[in-house]
Short mmCIF file of C-alpha atoms in Angstrom, two decimals:
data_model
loop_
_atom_site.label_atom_id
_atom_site.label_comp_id
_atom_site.label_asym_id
_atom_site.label_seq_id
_atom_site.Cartn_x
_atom_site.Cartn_y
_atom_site.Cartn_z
CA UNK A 1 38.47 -120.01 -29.85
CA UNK A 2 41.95 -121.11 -29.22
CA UNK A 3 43.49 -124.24 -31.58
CA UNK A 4 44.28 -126.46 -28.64
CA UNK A 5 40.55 -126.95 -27.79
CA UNK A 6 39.95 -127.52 -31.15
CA UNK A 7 38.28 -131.28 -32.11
CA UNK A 8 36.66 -132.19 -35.16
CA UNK A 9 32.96 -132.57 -34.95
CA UNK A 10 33.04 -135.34 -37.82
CA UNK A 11 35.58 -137.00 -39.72
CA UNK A 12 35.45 -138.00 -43.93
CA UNK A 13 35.85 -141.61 -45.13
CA UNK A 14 36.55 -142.00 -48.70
CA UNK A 15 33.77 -144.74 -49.83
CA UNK A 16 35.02 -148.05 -50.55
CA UNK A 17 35.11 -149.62 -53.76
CA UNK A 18 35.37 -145.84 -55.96
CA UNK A 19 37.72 -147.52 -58.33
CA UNK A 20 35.01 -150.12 -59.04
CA UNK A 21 32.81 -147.48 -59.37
CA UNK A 22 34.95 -145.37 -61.88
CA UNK A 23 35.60 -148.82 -63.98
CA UNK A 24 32.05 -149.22 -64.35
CA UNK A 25 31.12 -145.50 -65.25
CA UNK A 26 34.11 -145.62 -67.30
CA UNK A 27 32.05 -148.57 -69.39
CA UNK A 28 28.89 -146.90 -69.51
CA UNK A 29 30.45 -143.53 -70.86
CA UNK A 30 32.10 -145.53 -73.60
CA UNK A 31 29.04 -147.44 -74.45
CA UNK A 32 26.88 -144.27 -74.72
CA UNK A 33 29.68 -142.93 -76.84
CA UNK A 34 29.01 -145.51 -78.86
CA UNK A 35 25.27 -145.23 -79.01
CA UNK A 36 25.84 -141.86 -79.98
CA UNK A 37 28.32 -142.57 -82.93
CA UNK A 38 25.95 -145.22 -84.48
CA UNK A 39 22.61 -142.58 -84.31
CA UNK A 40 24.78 -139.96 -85.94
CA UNK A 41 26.35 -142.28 -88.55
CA UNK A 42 23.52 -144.47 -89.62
CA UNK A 43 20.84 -141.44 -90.00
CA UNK A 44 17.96 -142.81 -92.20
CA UNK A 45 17.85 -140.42 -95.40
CA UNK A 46 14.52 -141.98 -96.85
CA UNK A 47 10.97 -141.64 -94.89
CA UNK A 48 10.26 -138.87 -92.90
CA UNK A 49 8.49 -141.01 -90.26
CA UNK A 50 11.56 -143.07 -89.52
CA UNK A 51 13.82 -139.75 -89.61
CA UNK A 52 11.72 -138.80 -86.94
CA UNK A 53 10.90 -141.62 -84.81
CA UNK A 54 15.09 -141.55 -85.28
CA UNK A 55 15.12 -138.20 -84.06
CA UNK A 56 13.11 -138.99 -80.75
CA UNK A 57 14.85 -141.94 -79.89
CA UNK A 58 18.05 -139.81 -80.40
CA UNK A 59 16.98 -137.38 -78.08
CA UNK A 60 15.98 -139.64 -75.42
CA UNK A 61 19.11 -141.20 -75.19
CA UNK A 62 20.53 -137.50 -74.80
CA UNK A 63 18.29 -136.85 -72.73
CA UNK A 64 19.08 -140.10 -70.39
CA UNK A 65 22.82 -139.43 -70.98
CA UNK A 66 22.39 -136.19 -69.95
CA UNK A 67 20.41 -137.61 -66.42
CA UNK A 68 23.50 -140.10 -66.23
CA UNK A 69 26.35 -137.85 -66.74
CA UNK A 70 24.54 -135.52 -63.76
CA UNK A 71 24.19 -138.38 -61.18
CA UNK A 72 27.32 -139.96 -61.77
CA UNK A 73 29.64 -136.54 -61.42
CA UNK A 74 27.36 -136.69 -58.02
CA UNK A 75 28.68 -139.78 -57.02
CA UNK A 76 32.35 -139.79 -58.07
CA UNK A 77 34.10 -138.46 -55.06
CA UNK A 78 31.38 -140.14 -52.31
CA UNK A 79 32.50 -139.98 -49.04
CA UNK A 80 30.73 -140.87 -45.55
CA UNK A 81 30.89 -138.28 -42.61
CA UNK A 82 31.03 -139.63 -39.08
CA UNK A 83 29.60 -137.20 -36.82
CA UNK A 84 30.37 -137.49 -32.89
CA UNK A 85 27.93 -135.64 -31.62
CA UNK A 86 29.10 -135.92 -28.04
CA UNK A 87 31.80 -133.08 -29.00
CA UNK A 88 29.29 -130.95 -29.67
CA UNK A 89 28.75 -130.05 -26.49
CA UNK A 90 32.49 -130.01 -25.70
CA UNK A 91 33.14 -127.90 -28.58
CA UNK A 92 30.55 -124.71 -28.10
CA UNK A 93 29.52 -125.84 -24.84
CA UNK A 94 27.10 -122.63 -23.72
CA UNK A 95 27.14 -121.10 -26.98
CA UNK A 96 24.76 -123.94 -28.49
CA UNK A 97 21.58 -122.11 -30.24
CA UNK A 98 18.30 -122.86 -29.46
CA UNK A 99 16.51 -125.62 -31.55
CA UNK A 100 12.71 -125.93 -32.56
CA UNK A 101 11.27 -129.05 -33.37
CA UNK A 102 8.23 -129.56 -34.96
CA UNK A 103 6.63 -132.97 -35.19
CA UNK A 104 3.77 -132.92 -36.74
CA UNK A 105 0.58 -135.45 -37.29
CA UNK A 106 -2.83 -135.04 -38.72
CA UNK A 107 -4.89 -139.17 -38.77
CA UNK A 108 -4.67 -141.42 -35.97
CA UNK A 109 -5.48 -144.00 -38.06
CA UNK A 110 -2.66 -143.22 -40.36
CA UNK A 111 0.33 -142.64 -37.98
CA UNK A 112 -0.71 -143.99 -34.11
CA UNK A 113 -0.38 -141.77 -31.28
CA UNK A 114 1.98 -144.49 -29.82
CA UNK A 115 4.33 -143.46 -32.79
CA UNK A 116 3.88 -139.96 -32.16
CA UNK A 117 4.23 -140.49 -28.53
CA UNK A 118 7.89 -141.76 -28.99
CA UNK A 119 9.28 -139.79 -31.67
CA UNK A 120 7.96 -136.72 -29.07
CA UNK A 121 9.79 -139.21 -25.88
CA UNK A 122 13.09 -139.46 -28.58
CA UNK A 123 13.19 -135.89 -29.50
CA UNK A 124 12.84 -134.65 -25.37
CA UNK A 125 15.65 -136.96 -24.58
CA UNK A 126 18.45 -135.84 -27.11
CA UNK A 127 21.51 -134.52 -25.45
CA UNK A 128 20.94 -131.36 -25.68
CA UNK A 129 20.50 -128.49 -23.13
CA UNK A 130 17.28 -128.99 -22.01
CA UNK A 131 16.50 -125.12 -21.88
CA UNK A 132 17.78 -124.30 -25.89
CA UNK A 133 15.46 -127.34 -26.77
CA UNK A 134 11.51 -126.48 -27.88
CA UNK A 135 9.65 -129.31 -29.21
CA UNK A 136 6.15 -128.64 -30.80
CA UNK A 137 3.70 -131.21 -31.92
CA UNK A 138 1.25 -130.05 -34.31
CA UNK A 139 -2.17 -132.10 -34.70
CA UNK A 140 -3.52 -130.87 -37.49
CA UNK A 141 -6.59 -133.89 -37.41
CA UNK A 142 -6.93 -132.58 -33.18
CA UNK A 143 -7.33 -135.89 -32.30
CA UNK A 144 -8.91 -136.47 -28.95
CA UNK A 145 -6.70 -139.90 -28.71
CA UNK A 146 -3.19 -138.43 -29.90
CA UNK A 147 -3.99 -135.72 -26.86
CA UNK A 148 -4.71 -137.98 -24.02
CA UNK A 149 -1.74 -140.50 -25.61
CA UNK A 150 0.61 -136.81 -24.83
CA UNK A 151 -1.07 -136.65 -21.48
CA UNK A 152 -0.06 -140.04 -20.29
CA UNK A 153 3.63 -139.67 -22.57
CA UNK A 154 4.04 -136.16 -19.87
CA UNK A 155 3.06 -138.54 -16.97
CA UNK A 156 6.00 -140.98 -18.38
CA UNK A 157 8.47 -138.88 -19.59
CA UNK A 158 8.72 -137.85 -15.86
CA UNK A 159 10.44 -141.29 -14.96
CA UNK A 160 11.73 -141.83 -18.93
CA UNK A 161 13.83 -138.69 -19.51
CA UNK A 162 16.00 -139.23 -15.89
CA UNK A 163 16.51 -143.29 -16.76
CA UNK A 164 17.56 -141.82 -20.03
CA UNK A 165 20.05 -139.19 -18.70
CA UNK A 166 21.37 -141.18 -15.83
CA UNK A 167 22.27 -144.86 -18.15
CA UNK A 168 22.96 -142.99 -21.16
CA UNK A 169 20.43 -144.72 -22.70
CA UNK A 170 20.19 -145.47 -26.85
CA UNK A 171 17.68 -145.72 -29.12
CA UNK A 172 15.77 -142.96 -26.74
CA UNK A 173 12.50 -143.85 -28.43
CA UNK A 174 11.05 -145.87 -25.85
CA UNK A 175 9.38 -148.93 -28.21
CA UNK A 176 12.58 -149.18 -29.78
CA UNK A 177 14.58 -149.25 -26.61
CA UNK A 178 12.12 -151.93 -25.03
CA UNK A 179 11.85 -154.10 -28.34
CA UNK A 180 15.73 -154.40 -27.98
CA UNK A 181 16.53 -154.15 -24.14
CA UNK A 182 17.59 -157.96 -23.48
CA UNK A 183 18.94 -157.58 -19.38
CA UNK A 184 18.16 -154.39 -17.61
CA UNK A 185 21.07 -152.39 -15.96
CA UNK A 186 19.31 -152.08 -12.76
CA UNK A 187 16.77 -154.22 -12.93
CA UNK A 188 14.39 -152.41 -10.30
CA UNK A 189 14.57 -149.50 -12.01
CA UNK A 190 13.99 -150.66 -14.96
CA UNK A 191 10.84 -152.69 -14.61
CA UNK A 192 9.00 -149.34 -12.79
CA UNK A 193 10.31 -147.73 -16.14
CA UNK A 194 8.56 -150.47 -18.16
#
């Protein structure tokens, strides 16, 4: 690929506030060091049941210390990634791989077909190439009603997936995009939509 038609398909942000957050884990190391200093230097020599209730409650802390010293390292350089997915496309444009999705459901009762229904509706609309995208929906309960819900969602993705395409439509889940949709576009076309 030549280095003109290079773009970036995300860009870093440092997090804000990382000096704040150094400060502060600055603090807490110094305060464990402490913690530390005072369990080695005031051992109990008399009573072997408070040398080892000492001993536990010394480990603990290293053990918590330890779980501190792990999650913080994972946090001190946090940074956000911004994707823009639109230069996906631009980027590989025909070389894009072929993507399986798997939604899967078991109880009705649990998780509604109506929910199912429009994470399937979200998924078929992505921007993707329609022939690299599979999507698979795996009812483990085989419920009668989440079938006949995906019967009448392949009825309605028939008008949902073009109103989609053609307005660039987002959230592509339909009962989020209807919760939120305040003035229609094209107000005809939206309302057969609907």
């Amino acid at each position: 690929m030549a280095k003109n038609n290079y773009v970036p398909l995300f860009e870093t942000k440092q997090v804000i506030g990382r000096i704040f957050f150094r400060c502060i884990a600055a603090s807490i190391f110094l305060g464990i060091c402490f913690i530390v200093m005072y369990r080695v230097m005031f051992f109990p020599v008399g009573g072997k049941a408070e040398r080892w209730t000492w001993i536990g409650l010394f480990l603990s802390e290293l053990w918590f210390c330890l779980y501190w010293f792990f999650s913080t390292v994972s946090r001190w350089n946090s940074v956000y990634r911004l994707p823009y997915i639109d230069r996906l496309s631009q980027r590989f444009g025909k070389e894009l791989p072929g993507i399986d999705i798997f939604v899967c459901t078991a109880d009705p009762l649990m998780e509604p077909p109506s929910m199912v229904v429009n994470t399937v509706l979200s998924v078929m609309a992505y921007d993707y190439p329609p022939e690299k995208l599979s999507i698979y929906l795996s009812d483990d309960g085989g419920s009668d009603l989440t079938f006949y819900a995906m019967l009448e969602a392949a009825n309605f993705s028939k008008t949902w997936l073009p109103f989609c395409k053609k307005l660039k439509v987002e959230p592509t889940s339909p009962e989020a995009y209807f919760r939120t949709a305040s003035e229609p576009v094209n107000a005809e076309e939206w309302l057969s939509v609907k």
